Amino acid sequence: MTRVAKLRWGGAATDVIAASLPLGLLDDSVRVAARGPQADAVAVAVAVILDAPGEDPSLPDEISEAAREAALADELAQGEAALLRDELAALAGAPLILEPAEDAAPAPWSAIVAARRELASLRLTRTRALREALIAAEQRAEETARALELARQADRARSSARSPRTAEVRKALRMSLVPTGPSVTEGDLELTIEYAVRGARWAPSYVARYAGGELRWTMRAMVAQETGEDWRGVTVRLSTAELDRWEPLPELAALKIGKAQPSKRRPPRPAPAGVDELFADFDRDRQRRARRAPPEPPPAKPSPVKLEREVPWAEIAAELEVGAGLTEEPEQPEELGSPLADLAALSESSIERKPASKKKAGAPARMRSSAPPPPSGPMAPASFAPMPAAGGPPGAALSARRLVPPPPPEPKVERDLGGLVMASVDHARRGHLVPMSLAQRYEIPAEYDDKVIHAHLRHVDDRARAVERAALPKGCAAEWSHAFDFAFEAQGLVELASDGGWHSIPLESRAASAKLLHVAVPSEASEVFRLATSTNPFDAPILPGPTDVYDGDHFLATTAAPTASPGGELHLALGVDPAIKIARNAQFREEVTGVLRGGLRLIHEVRLDVQSHAAAAIELEVRERVPVPRDRDSEDIAVEVVDVKPAWTPYTPPLAGPERAPLRGGYCWRLSLAPRAEAHLSATYEVRIASKHELVNGNRREP
């Protein structure tokens, strides 16, 4: 990505902030160049920071207005259906018969029956009305639910470039402009910012159109990007090189004169030994100062605490294990986190134990812990955890051992050299390079939560990985040889949304003269195919990818692009030409040869009739193949071409791959056919074998 900023520089040291950059920006890829009359008199220092730019009114919200309206309508429809269900349930539970009061006079039986009939009719009418209303409400609820899901799908499919919330962070660049000379005047300055960002990939595709003896190639690219910002009116350059591809520097072999010796690979340089000895004086001085300091008064022992329930050792251990897993590697032993401190305080408390006779089966026993307090001093181990006493519950020692944080992992090869820092003297890996924390790397203010920022960065990384691992469109390929790399630049401006979907954009279109050739292989198919031959018109290679082939304005097929270097030869199939007809007929007979009739001659006669119904002359190539004996049977089998009309030439097609064997016994006729003309071709060959032998699968080679 390239951005250009213009500013008025007064000639003094100034800090400039480039805000609202995507979170997927790769910190090590940032480059800033100054241009203008004052460019030679300014030095630019760049630092990547995190900033909360605030809401941007030019970008859409995370939830569209249509989705909000659909959610409100769905909530109202669902609420209406729920009210109708409750009313139906209340109506179904209402009794039709009520017991009269004890002092009330009994009503006439006819009045009771009439009242019950009227009440039953009213209940039935009300139930029918409620059910009809419920059916309509449920239909509306289904419609609003579908509309809400469609609105949410549209939100998910739209651009990921949205307005940040009030306190949402984005990456920013702080550029410090420092004058390099005493006499620097005020002037205009242009800063060009270049950086790489994850979450974008591409694959080539092509369109080939043949018309009037000319083959026009259009190079296109299938691009998907979810970088967090839309590409609006930008120039796009697509490269075959991979930015994060690891390529070690080549090792130049020494040229020696003398006897050849086996080459010896130089092993990697080991880490320097004795790093801890560099801090021996520092540790002794800290211990001496700790001994001179007045001892702290011992803490007062708390009174015994009587617990009303059993101690949940398993829950405490699980909680502490989770807490220890979420805690980052501490720089000091005192910063192990609150879970271990709580367990240390618990070990110093006195827990009253019930008599053994009242102990329930399977219940953990109560304990009185007498574990010593954690050691103090500069060399306190970072993995300290108090152990339960001998009378503790079963499995308590195992749970306590699980609470000990694991030793620091072995250092791995870090290619992010800009994100490494020398560990402090209190760090567990002092004297070594360790990854920076977020606060060190991005200068995060204290009011920001590291976990939230970690979650944002991880979310951006996951979405970028999803784009990088997404399936390519059908027929596309994004793998090629890195023996050479090339950058393809679009001729116009490009509009591309950050939605993670595949979009086709044009790159360049060029034409080249093409020669049309008709090719037929009548032993395999009776159709005659057209083949356009031209040169690569681009100054760039043609990479693997799908090609839409057109004959004028008529679409023919989609085929694989023929790879070629700049200026290389291209062969493009244009499909079947129905105006050219070809028929192949074969005859076979056997003859006995030799004085003693000990030989056998297998005679094959092939005749081909070609007829052109085209209005223009064509160039036709008819390919045939004659059987070839195996090398081990060359003494027993002989194949000879007896007669060919007109004459043909040997033909060996190019190999389709290094694993393919070359074609043997190939021949072809090359002839020019006038408009609506006919041609007759014939060939006769013989296979000679001993009369006591027979060819595998029969003596007849032609169908």
XYZ file of C-alpha atoms in Angstrom:
703
model
C 0.000 0.000 0.000
C 1.246 3.490 -0.839
C -0.069 6.751 0.601
C 1.040 10.284 -0.173
C 0.786 13.184 2.313
C 1.607 16.808 1.571
C 2.407 19.271 4.318
C 4.044 22.607 5.023
C 7.221 22.112 7.045
C 8.603 24.982 9.047
C 12.147 23.641 9.261
C 12.028 22.685 12.961
C 11.716 19.259 14.562
C 8.106 18.182 14.087
C 6.044 15.068 14.772
C 3.458 14.091 12.161
C 0.785 11.432 12.820
C -0.678 9.360 9.961
C -3.837 7.975 11.597
C -6.573 5.455 10.742
C -4.305 2.794 9.255
C -5.524 -0.835 9.254
C -4.717 -3.139 12.143
C -3.369 -5.707 9.683
C -0.436 -3.446 8.812
C 2.916 -5.245 9.027
C 5.147 -3.100 11.215
C 8.447 -4.149 9.618
C 7.269 -3.207 6.125
C 6.784 0.528 6.752
C 8.928 2.834 4.626
C 8.688 6.626 4.465
C 10.402 8.803 1.881
C 10.443 12.623 1.773
C 10.252 14.539 -1.497
C 10.410 18.207 -2.292
C 12.881 21.116 -2.058
C 13.511 20.368 1.623
C 13.846 16.571 1.188
C 17.653 16.601 1.455
C 17.565 18.592 4.697
C 15.201 16.393 6.708
C 15.567 13.024 8.388
C 12.423 10.991 9.021
C 12.128 8.590 11.970
C 9.054 6.325 11.938
C 7.333 4.492 14.788
C 4.170 2.356 14.602
C 1.725 3.191 17.393
C -1.880 2.463 18.314
C -4.389 5.279 18.274
C -8.143 5.726 18.726
C -9.098 8.028 15.831
C -12.795 8.185 16.735
C -15.774 7.780 14.475
C -15.419 8.523 10.767
C -18.665 9.861 9.249
C -17.489 8.947 5.735
C -17.513 5.202 6.580
C -20.650 3.130 7.220
C -21.573 1.826 10.647
C -20.961 -1.757 11.667
C -24.737 -2.443 11.573
C -26.600 -0.939 8.626
C -29.831 0.988 8.962
C -31.684 -1.758 7.069
C -30.474 -4.359 9.566
C -31.591 -2.184 12.492
C -35.074 -1.716 10.984
C -35.337 -5.444 10.226
C -34.309 -6.299 13.800
C -36.944 -3.913 15.226
C -39.665 -5.325 12.965
C -38.710 -8.886 13.872
C -38.773 -8.081 17.586
C -42.266 -6.548 17.294
C -43.574 -9.511 15.267
C -42.123 -12.060 17.670
C -43.563 -10.150 20.646
C -47.019 -10.024 19.060
C -46.981 -13.775 18.410
C -45.861 -14.441 21.998
C -48.730 -12.319 23.409
C -51.277 -14.209 21.307
C -49.890 -17.565 22.497
C -50.137 -16.433 26.123
C -53.723 -15.275 25.604
C -54.675 -18.584 24.000
C -53.079 -20.481 26.871
C -54.957 -18.351 29.419
C -58.239 -18.853 27.533
C -57.711 -22.630 27.375
C -57.104 -22.750 31.119
C -60.191 -20.685 32.039
C -62.969 -22.936 33.502
C -66.492 -22.962 32.121
C -68.102 -24.002 35.431
C -67.785 -21.974 38.602
C -69.051 -23.168 41.944
C -71.826 -20.834 43.233
C -71.644 -19.232 46.627
C -73.058 -21.236 49.531
C -75.718 -18.642 50.395
C -76.782 -18.074 46.779
C -80.123 -19.423 45.643
C -79.906 -22.066 42.938
C -80.714 -20.759 39.457
C -83.180 -22.487 37.200
C -81.696 -25.338 35.172
C -82.726 -23.746 31.871
C -80.854 -20.530 32.789
C -77.772 -22.511 33.730
C -77.787 -24.388 30.407
C -78.355 -21.174 28.424
C -75.521 -19.406 30.254
C -73.133 -22.286 29.644
C -74.042 -22.408 25.971
C -73.481 -18.689 25.633
C -70.137 -18.920 27.472
C -69.003 -21.884 25.329
C -69.999 -20.022 22.148
C -68.124 -16.913 23.303
C -65.059 -18.991 24.163
C -65.138 -20.770 20.795
C -65.492 -17.474 18.930
C -62.663 -15.892 20.859
C -60.438 -18.958 20.413
C -61.057 -18.979 16.647
C -60.234 -15.267 16.383
C -57.064 -15.663 18.448
C -55.886 -18.630 16.384
C -56.452 -16.749 13.131
C -54.557 -13.780 14.540
C -51.770 -16.097 15.767
C -51.403 -17.691 12.321
C -51.085 -14.261 10.719
C -48.645 -13.113 13.435
C -46.468 -16.219 12.998
C -46.384 -15.650 9.237
C -45.307 -12.053 9.810
C -42.685 -13.274 12.301
C -41.281 -15.731 9.730
C -41.135 -12.996 7.101
C -39.425 -10.552 9.436
C -36.963 -13.276 10.539
C -36.052 -13.975 6.894
C -35.707 -10.250 6.222
C -33.457 -9.891 9.273
C -31.247 -12.804 8.171
C -30.965 -11.330 4.650
C -30.016 -7.954 6.109
C -27.398 -9.563 8.327
C -26.014 -11.548 5.389
C -25.780 -8.327 3.408
C -23.896 -6.742 6.307
C -21.506 -9.703 6.441
C -20.975 -9.626 2.676
C -20.397 -5.910 2.446
C -17.124 -4.129 2.949
C -15.262 -4.563 6.221
C -14.208 -0.914 6.067
C -16.509 0.554 8.690
C -16.487 3.497 11.007
C -14.532 2.765 14.210
C -16.276 3.107 17.510
C -15.378 5.855 19.942
C -12.560 4.022 21.749
C -11.680 1.459 19.044
C -7.994 1.423 18.163
C -6.320 1.632 14.775
C -2.678 1.627 13.857
C -0.949 4.915 13.147
C 2.481 6.155 12.138
C 4.339 8.779 14.111
C 6.879 10.395 11.798
C 9.467 12.649 13.376
C 10.865 15.236 10.960
C 14.298 16.350 12.106
C 16.385 18.955 10.203
C 19.847 17.737 9.240
C 21.450 21.151 8.766
C 21.478 24.571 10.450
C 20.095 26.547 7.503
C 16.723 24.931 6.829
C 13.910 27.154 5.642
C 10.190 26.669 5.481
C 8.858 24.800 2.474
C 6.495 22.191 1.087
C 7.219 18.550 1.772
C 5.683 15.394 0.356
C 5.817 12.185 2.384
C 5.358 8.862 0.591
C 4.317 6.092 2.991
C 4.622 2.468 1.900
C 3.523 -0.510 3.955
C 2.337 -4.079 3.512
C -0.919 -5.405 4.875
C -2.277 -8.916 5.197
C -5.591 -10.220 3.909
C -5.223 -9.823 0.125
C -4.468 -12.324 -2.640
C -4.942 -12.688 -6.392
C -4.967 -15.199 -9.241
C -4.664 -14.521 -13.004
C -7.308 -15.169 -15.663
C -7.518 -14.298 -19.375
C -9.873 -13.615 -22.256
C -8.756 -14.553 -25.795
C -10.770 -13.285 -28.775
C -9.958 -14.350 -32.365
C -11.247 -12.179 -35.212
C -9.905 -11.314 -38.654
C -6.544 -13.043 -38.322
C -5.853 -11.295 -35.028
C -5.804 -12.725 -31.518
C -6.557 -10.196 -28.766
C -5.548 -11.161 -25.244
C -7.051 -9.485 -22.180
C -5.272 -10.128 -18.921
C -7.502 -10.071 -15.870
C -7.020 -10.765 -12.179
C -9.284 -12.340 -9.587
C -8.629 -10.320 -6.419
C -9.953 -10.835 -2.892
C -9.078 -8.501 -0.038
C -10.239 -7.932 3.512
C -7.680 -5.470 4.776
C -10.139 -3.278 6.646
C -10.097 -0.454 4.095
C -11.674 -0.137 0.650
C -9.552 0.486 -2.434
C -11.302 3.420 -4.068
C -9.810 4.888 -7.244
C -6.359 3.385 -6.731
C -3.738 1.927 -9.033
C -3.095 -1.770 -8.458
C 0.141 -3.660 -9.018
C -0.004 -7.426 -8.608
C 3.228 -9.291 -8.029
C 4.107 -12.965 -8.215
C 6.630 -12.535 -5.388
C 5.702 -13.409 -1.811
C 6.564 -10.771 0.769
C 6.946 -13.259 3.608
C 8.771 -15.916 1.604
C 11.943 -16.926 3.427
C 14.947 -16.909 1.114
C 18.358 -17.357 2.770
C 21.356 -15.620 1.304
C 23.278 -17.809 -1.128
C 26.580 -19.239 -0.015
C 29.377 -18.778 -2.516
C 31.502 -21.891 -2.818
C 35.267 -21.449 -2.679
C 37.275 -22.383 -5.760
C 40.299 -24.465 -4.851
C 43.008 -25.903 -7.032
C 43.963 -29.402 -6.024
C 42.381 -32.699 -5.098
C 38.604 -32.651 -4.836
C 37.278 -32.778 -1.298
C 33.733 -33.270 -0.037
C 31.974 -30.018 0.716
C 31.344 -29.251 4.383
C 28.305 -27.288 5.395
C 28.966 -24.774 8.111
C 26.786 -25.508 11.149
C 24.717 -22.683 12.644
C 26.552 -20.539 15.140
C 25.673 -21.598 18.699
C 24.403 -19.157 21.303
C 27.139 -17.522 23.401
C 27.927 -19.352 26.638
C 28.243 -17.811 30.088
C 25.467 -15.241 29.760
C 24.459 -15.691 33.420
C 28.005 -14.879 34.553
C 27.585 -11.363 33.192
C 25.013 -10.686 35.910
C 27.000 -12.217 38.821
C 28.121 -8.824 40.185
C 24.608 -7.465 39.929
C 23.160 -10.449 41.856
C 25.812 -10.226 44.588
C 25.197 -6.507 45.038
C 21.455 -7.035 45.285
C 21.872 -9.808 47.830
C 24.271 -7.646 49.907
C 21.785 -4.794 49.971
C 19.001 -7.180 50.914
C 21.060 -8.448 53.913
C 21.809 -4.913 55.090
C 18.154 -3.888 55.010
C 16.354 -4.107 58.399
C 14.254 -7.263 58.701
C 10.551 -6.816 58.318
C 8.366 -7.688 61.331
C 6.694 -11.082 60.957
C 3.015 -10.875 60.051
C 0.521 -11.628 62.776
C -0.871 -15.114 62.669
C -4.555 -15.145 61.848
C -6.918 -16.851 64.198
C -8.091 -20.326 63.240
C -10.945 -20.226 60.785
C -13.654 -22.804 61.091
C -15.104 -23.676 57.724
C -18.730 -24.697 57.553
C -18.216 -26.785 54.419
C -15.581 -28.961 52.831
C -12.732 -27.252 50.977
C -13.266 -27.605 47.185
C -9.686 -28.501 46.341
C -10.491 -29.578 42.778
C -12.266 -26.296 42.008
C -9.422 -24.243 43.520
C -6.838 -26.175 41.503
C -8.828 -25.791 38.281
C -9.294 -22.076 38.903
C -5.607 -21.558 39.615
C -4.572 -23.570 36.567
C -6.802 -21.416 34.366
C -5.462 -18.279 35.993
C -1.867 -19.389 35.570
C -2.512 -20.155 31.904
C -3.913 -16.693 31.248
C -1.111 -14.881 33.076
C 1.792 -13.667 30.956
C 5.369 -14.565 31.845
C 6.243 -12.495 34.918
C 9.207 -10.227 35.065
C 9.540 -10.570 38.861
C 8.631 -13.418 41.212
C 6.253 -11.161 43.100
C 4.120 -10.664 39.959
C 2.926 -14.257 39.618
C -0.704 -13.146 39.883
C -3.433 -13.211 42.469
C -4.294 -16.972 42.294
C -0.909 -18.048 43.716
C -1.013 -15.263 46.302
C -4.444 -16.478 47.412
C -3.121 -20.008 47.795
C -0.120 -18.736 49.814
C -2.488 -16.894 52.162
C -4.600 -20.025 52.442
C -1.530 -22.101 53.367
C -0.754 -19.713 56.242
C -4.273 -20.088 57.686
C -5.178 -22.724 60.211
C -8.055 -24.963 59.211
C -9.862 -26.911 61.891
C -10.204 -30.620 61.208
C -13.248 -32.703 62.151
C -12.855 -36.008 63.971
C -12.121 -38.985 61.779
C -15.245 -40.814 62.960
C -17.459 -38.195 61.395
C -15.654 -38.252 58.059
C -17.934 -39.059 55.163
C -16.950 -41.664 52.605
C -15.269 -40.107 49.604
C -15.116 -36.630 51.143
C -11.702 -34.897 51.268
C -10.209 -34.520 54.722
C -9.635 -31.135 56.269
C -6.054 -30.047 56.745
C -3.853 -27.775 58.794
C -1.290 -26.369 56.413
C 2.142 -25.552 57.740
C 3.843 -24.769 54.453
C 6.592 -22.159 54.716
C 6.043 -18.756 53.178
C 7.484 -18.109 49.736
C 11.193 -17.294 49.785
C 12.164 -13.688 49.415
C 15.207 -12.125 47.889
C 16.585 -11.516 44.442
C 16.955 -15.204 43.510
C 13.442 -16.346 44.451
C 12.316 -18.940 41.907
C 9.526 -17.778 39.622
C 7.875 -21.226 39.683
C 7.296 -21.300 43.474
C 3.949 -22.670 44.671
C 3.093 -23.777 48.261
C 2.627 -27.492 48.811
C -0.080 -28.982 51.078
C 0.858 -30.598 54.376
C 1.128 -34.334 54.857
C -2.347 -34.458 56.297
C -3.928 -32.778 53.329
C -6.661 -34.213 51.171
C -6.012 -37.017 48.689
C -4.669 -35.649 45.413
C -3.824 -32.273 46.951
C -0.103 -32.734 46.297
C -0.803 -33.614 42.653
C -3.038 -30.557 42.272
C -0.391 -28.344 43.841
C 2.275 -29.707 41.507
C 0.046 -28.856 38.564
C -0.097 -25.283 39.794
C 3.641 -24.798 39.240
C 4.028 -22.703 36.067
C 5.968 -24.548 33.364
C 9.526 -23.462 32.613
C 9.934 -20.835 29.925
C 9.799 -22.371 26.438
C 12.859 -22.747 24.320
C 13.511 -19.693 22.197
C 12.266 -20.058 18.657
C 13.612 -18.430 15.549
C 12.118 -14.964 15.377
C 12.079 -13.263 11.998
C 10.340 -10.211 13.440
C 13.596 -8.556 14.453
C 11.877 -5.230 15.052
C 9.673 -6.815 17.705
C 12.525 -8.136 19.876
C 14.050 -6.444 22.905
C 16.807 -7.367 25.338
C 15.306 -8.898 28.485
C 15.785 -7.022 31.746
C 17.904 -8.324 34.619
C 14.786 -9.442 36.499
C 13.435 -11.402 33.548
C 13.582 -15.208 33.503
C 15.488 -15.051 30.175
C 17.762 -12.157 30.946
C 20.581 -11.668 28.508
C 18.452 -12.926 25.606
C 16.202 -11.289 23.055
C 12.515 -11.692 23.907
C 9.377 -10.480 22.097
C 8.131 -7.069 23.093
C 4.878 -6.660 24.928
C 2.104 -4.597 23.366
C 2.802 -1.711 25.728
C 6.479 -1.648 24.701
C 5.864 -2.017 21.005
C 2.977 0.362 20.469
C 3.302 2.713 23.458
C -0.182 1.849 24.698
C -1.561 4.285 27.284
C -2.382 2.916 30.698
C -6.135 3.349 30.236
C -6.228 0.774 27.412
C -6.849 -2.895 28.168
C -4.167 -5.201 26.732
C -6.571 -8.134 26.472
C -9.027 -6.158 24.358
C -6.274 -5.009 22.007
C -4.973 -8.588 21.810
C -8.480 -9.710 20.857
C -8.731 -7.033 18.126
C -5.373 -7.994 16.631
C -6.217 -11.696 16.768
C -9.582 -11.055 15.077
C -7.898 -9.131 12.249
C -5.314 -11.895 11.886
C -8.019 -14.583 11.719
C -9.922 -12.744 8.981
C -6.709 -12.247 7.003
C -5.922 -15.966 7.295
C -9.441 -16.793 6.101
C -8.866 -14.779 2.921
C -5.415 -16.256 2.366
C -6.752 -19.797 2.748
C -10.002 -19.288 0.828
C -10.683 -21.553 -2.142
C -9.753 -20.030 -5.489
C -12.359 -19.581 -8.232
C -12.780 -22.595 -10.485
C -9.845 -23.043 -12.832
C -7.647 -20.421 -11.154
C -4.195 -21.171 -9.771
C -1.962 -19.117 -7.495
C 1.133 -21.329 -7.560
C 3.959 -20.769 -9.980
C 7.696 -21.032 -10.191
C 9.669 -18.441 -8.259
C 12.619 -18.721 -10.635
C 11.406 -15.313 -11.805
C 9.011 -12.759 -10.334
C 7.016 -10.139 -12.155
C 4.653 -7.300 -11.234
C 1.489 -6.752 -13.283
C 0.090 -3.222 -13.173
C -3.500 -2.305 -14.016
C -3.842 0.326 -16.726
C -6.717 2.173 -15.041
C -8.003 2.975 -11.577
C -9.595 0.186 -9.561
C -12.556 0.100 -7.172
C -12.376 -2.871 -4.812
C -14.334 -3.309 -1.578
C -12.869 -4.958 1.500
C -15.433 -7.760 1.668
C -13.275 -10.873 1.285
C -15.044 -11.919 -1.958
C -13.498 -12.522 -5.358
C -13.667 -9.673 -7.862
C -12.449 -9.659 -11.469
C -10.510 -6.575 -12.547
C -8.914 -5.903 -15.962
C -5.172 -5.374 -16.124
C -4.139 -4.991 -19.767
C -5.331 -5.829 -23.289
C -3.115 -6.352 -26.350
C -3.465 -7.922 -29.792
C -1.114 -9.974 -31.942
C -1.353 -11.404 -35.433
C -2.335 -15.071 -35.411
C -2.018 -17.874 -37.912
C -4.968 -20.257 -38.110
C -4.227 -23.950 -38.535
C -6.687 -26.845 -38.839
C -5.590 -30.036 -37.116
C -7.135 -33.496 -37.442
C -6.268 -36.820 -35.820
C -8.732 -39.099 -37.621
C -7.604 -42.254 -35.830
C -8.858 -40.701 -32.565
C -11.714 -38.372 -33.599
C -13.551 -37.489 -36.782
C -13.681 -33.742 -35.975
C -11.298 -31.120 -37.340
C -10.036 -28.636 -34.773
C -8.826 -25.079 -35.215
C -5.577 -23.949 -33.616
C -4.476 -20.293 -33.474
C -0.731 -19.711 -33.243
C 0.664 -16.350 -32.155
C 3.273 -14.797 -29.899
C 2.781 -13.476 -26.383
C 1.910 -9.799 -26.926
C 2.593 -8.749 -23.319
C 5.845 -7.641 -21.775
C 5.005 -10.056 -18.967
C 4.698 -13.828 -18.801
C 1.372 -15.592 -19.171
C 0.777 -17.541 -15.958
C -1.482 -20.570 -15.425
C -5.142 -19.649 -15.280
C -8.510 -20.057 -16.993
C -9.000 -18.524 -20.446
C -12.388 -17.625 -21.947
C -12.074 -18.226 -25.687
C -14.238 -16.257 -28.155
C -14.594 -16.520 -31.925
C -15.572 -12.969 -32.666
C -18.544 -12.363 -30.372
C -19.352 -16.066 -30.028
C -18.215 -17.770 -26.824
C -16.525 -21.112 -27.478
C -15.191 -22.575 -24.240
C -13.087 -21.991 -21.142
C -9.702 -23.657 -21.261
C -6.379 -23.510 -19.455
C -4.068 -20.702 -20.486
C -0.944 -21.774 -22.383
C 1.952 -20.514 -20.270
C 4.553 -18.542 -22.169
C 7.355 -16.100 -21.476
C 7.340 -12.577 -22.984
C 7.557 -12.970 -26.751
C 7.059 -16.741 -26.526
C 4.925 -18.799 -28.869
C 1.282 -19.426 -27.993
C -1.063 -22.149 -29.255
C -4.746 -21.628 -28.505
C -7.447 -24.144 -29.398
C -10.539 -22.570 -31.002
C -12.757 -25.636 -31.045
C -14.220 -27.716 -33.865
C -14.679 -26.355 -37.392
C -17.899 -27.948 -38.727
C -17.119 -26.784 -42.284
C -14.303 -29.340 -42.658
C -15.218 -33.008 -42.969
C -12.823 -35.960 -42.867
C -13.452 -39.708 -43.204
C -11.001 -42.522 -42.486
C -11.269 -46.066 -43.849
C -8.839 -48.939 -43.205
C -8.366 -52.328 -44.867
C -6.345 -55.312 -43.675
C -5.091 -58.534 -45.240
C -2.488 -61.203 -44.486
C 0.007 -62.809 -46.882
C 2.368 -65.707 -46.346
C 5.978 -65.055 -47.395
C 9.210 -67.033 -47.732
C 10.255 -70.141 -49.655
C 9.099 -72.398 -46.863
C 6.140 -70.155 -46.090
C 7.646 -69.348 -42.730
C 6.858 -65.617 -42.758
C 3.686 -63.580 -42.414
C 3.044 -60.141 -43.830
C 0.275 -58.031 -42.255
C -0.768 -55.361 -44.763
C -2.685 -52.268 -43.535
C -4.122 -49.752 -45.992
C -5.465 -46.419 -44.670
C -7.448 -44.029 -46.839
C -8.616 -40.550 -45.799
C -11.067 -38.331 -47.664
C -11.120 -34.613 -46.774
C -13.785 -32.182 -47.923
C -13.838 -28.444 -47.211
C -17.082 -26.453 -47.152
C -15.329 -23.282 -45.955
C -15.501 -20.080 -47.994
C -11.769 -19.410 -47.544
C -8.613 -21.415 -48.071
C -7.302 -23.293 -45.063
C -4.096 -24.920 -43.875
C -4.734 -28.496 -42.749
C -2.511 -30.846 -40.774
C -3.560 -34.497 -40.616
C -1.720 -36.573 -38.031
C -1.301 -40.339 -38.176
C 0.690 -42.955 -36.325
C 2.353 -46.182 -37.470
C 2.923 -49.061 -35.001
C 6.444 -49.334 -33.594
C 7.845 -52.639 -32.218
C 9.233 -52.774 -28.740
C 12.998 -52.705 -28.432
C 13.146 -56.296 -27.219
C 10.974 -57.482 -30.145
C 12.774 -55.559 -32.885
C 14.428 -58.752 -34.211
C 11.138 -60.688 -34.519
C 8.904 -57.845 -35.747
C 9.540 -55.477 -38.646
C 7.335 -52.526 -39.616
C 7.765 -50.842 -43.004
C 5.862 -48.014 -44.677
C 5.241 -49.189 -48.234
C 3.352 -46.420 -49.989
C 2.169 -42.903 -49.003
C 0.231 -40.457 -51.200
C 0.947 -37.577 -50.941
C 4.218 -37.713 -49.010
C 4.147 -37.129 -45.284
C 6.785 -36.037 -42.755
C 7.734 -37.417 -39.340
C 5.970 -35.712 -36.475
C 7.003 -35.598 -32.805
C 4.758 -33.451 -30.568
C 6.244 -31.463 -27.677
C 6.289 -33.275 -24.373
C 3.435 -32.491 -22.000
C 5.748 -32.965 -19.029
C 9.112 -34.369 -17.996
C 7.468 -37.644 -16.962
C 5.988 -38.230 -20.443
C 7.796 -40.382 -23.008
C 8.183 -38.972 -26.542
C 5.790 -40.164 -29.228
C 7.204 -42.772 -31.612
C 5.946 -43.519 -35.109
C 4.193 -40.212 -35.658
C 3.644 -38.719 -39.138
C 1.587 -35.872 -40.543
C 0.320 -34.504 -43.864
C 0.438 -30.758 -44.352
C -1.669 -29.448 -47.229
C -3.507 -26.339 -48.328
C -7.165 -26.678 -49.234
C -8.854 -24.217 -51.542
C -12.415 -23.100 -50.754
C -14.845 -26.014 -51.152
C -12.108 -28.386 -52.309
C -11.454 -32.073 -51.674
C -8.310 -34.072 -50.914
C -7.541 -37.790 -50.754
C -4.779 -39.232 -48.632
C -3.564 -42.805 -48.393
C -0.867 -44.755 -46.599
C 0.110 -48.424 -46.621
C 2.377 -50.121 -44.124
C 3.309 -53.754 -43.452
C 4.081 -55.650 -40.266
C 6.302 -58.721 -40.843
C 6.377 -61.524 -38.297
C 6.996 -65.257 -38.282
C 4.013 -67.352 -39.300
C 4.105 -69.208 -36.003
C 3.691 -65.939 -34.101
C 0.733 -63.630 -33.554
C 0.622 -60.038 -32.381
C -0.772 -59.339 -28.972
C -4.474 -58.370 -29.218
C -4.639 -59.573 -32.813
C -2.701 -59.107 -36.031
C -4.959 -56.313 -37.222
C -3.714 -52.938 -36.014
C -6.408 -50.759 -37.618
C -10.067 -50.849 -36.599
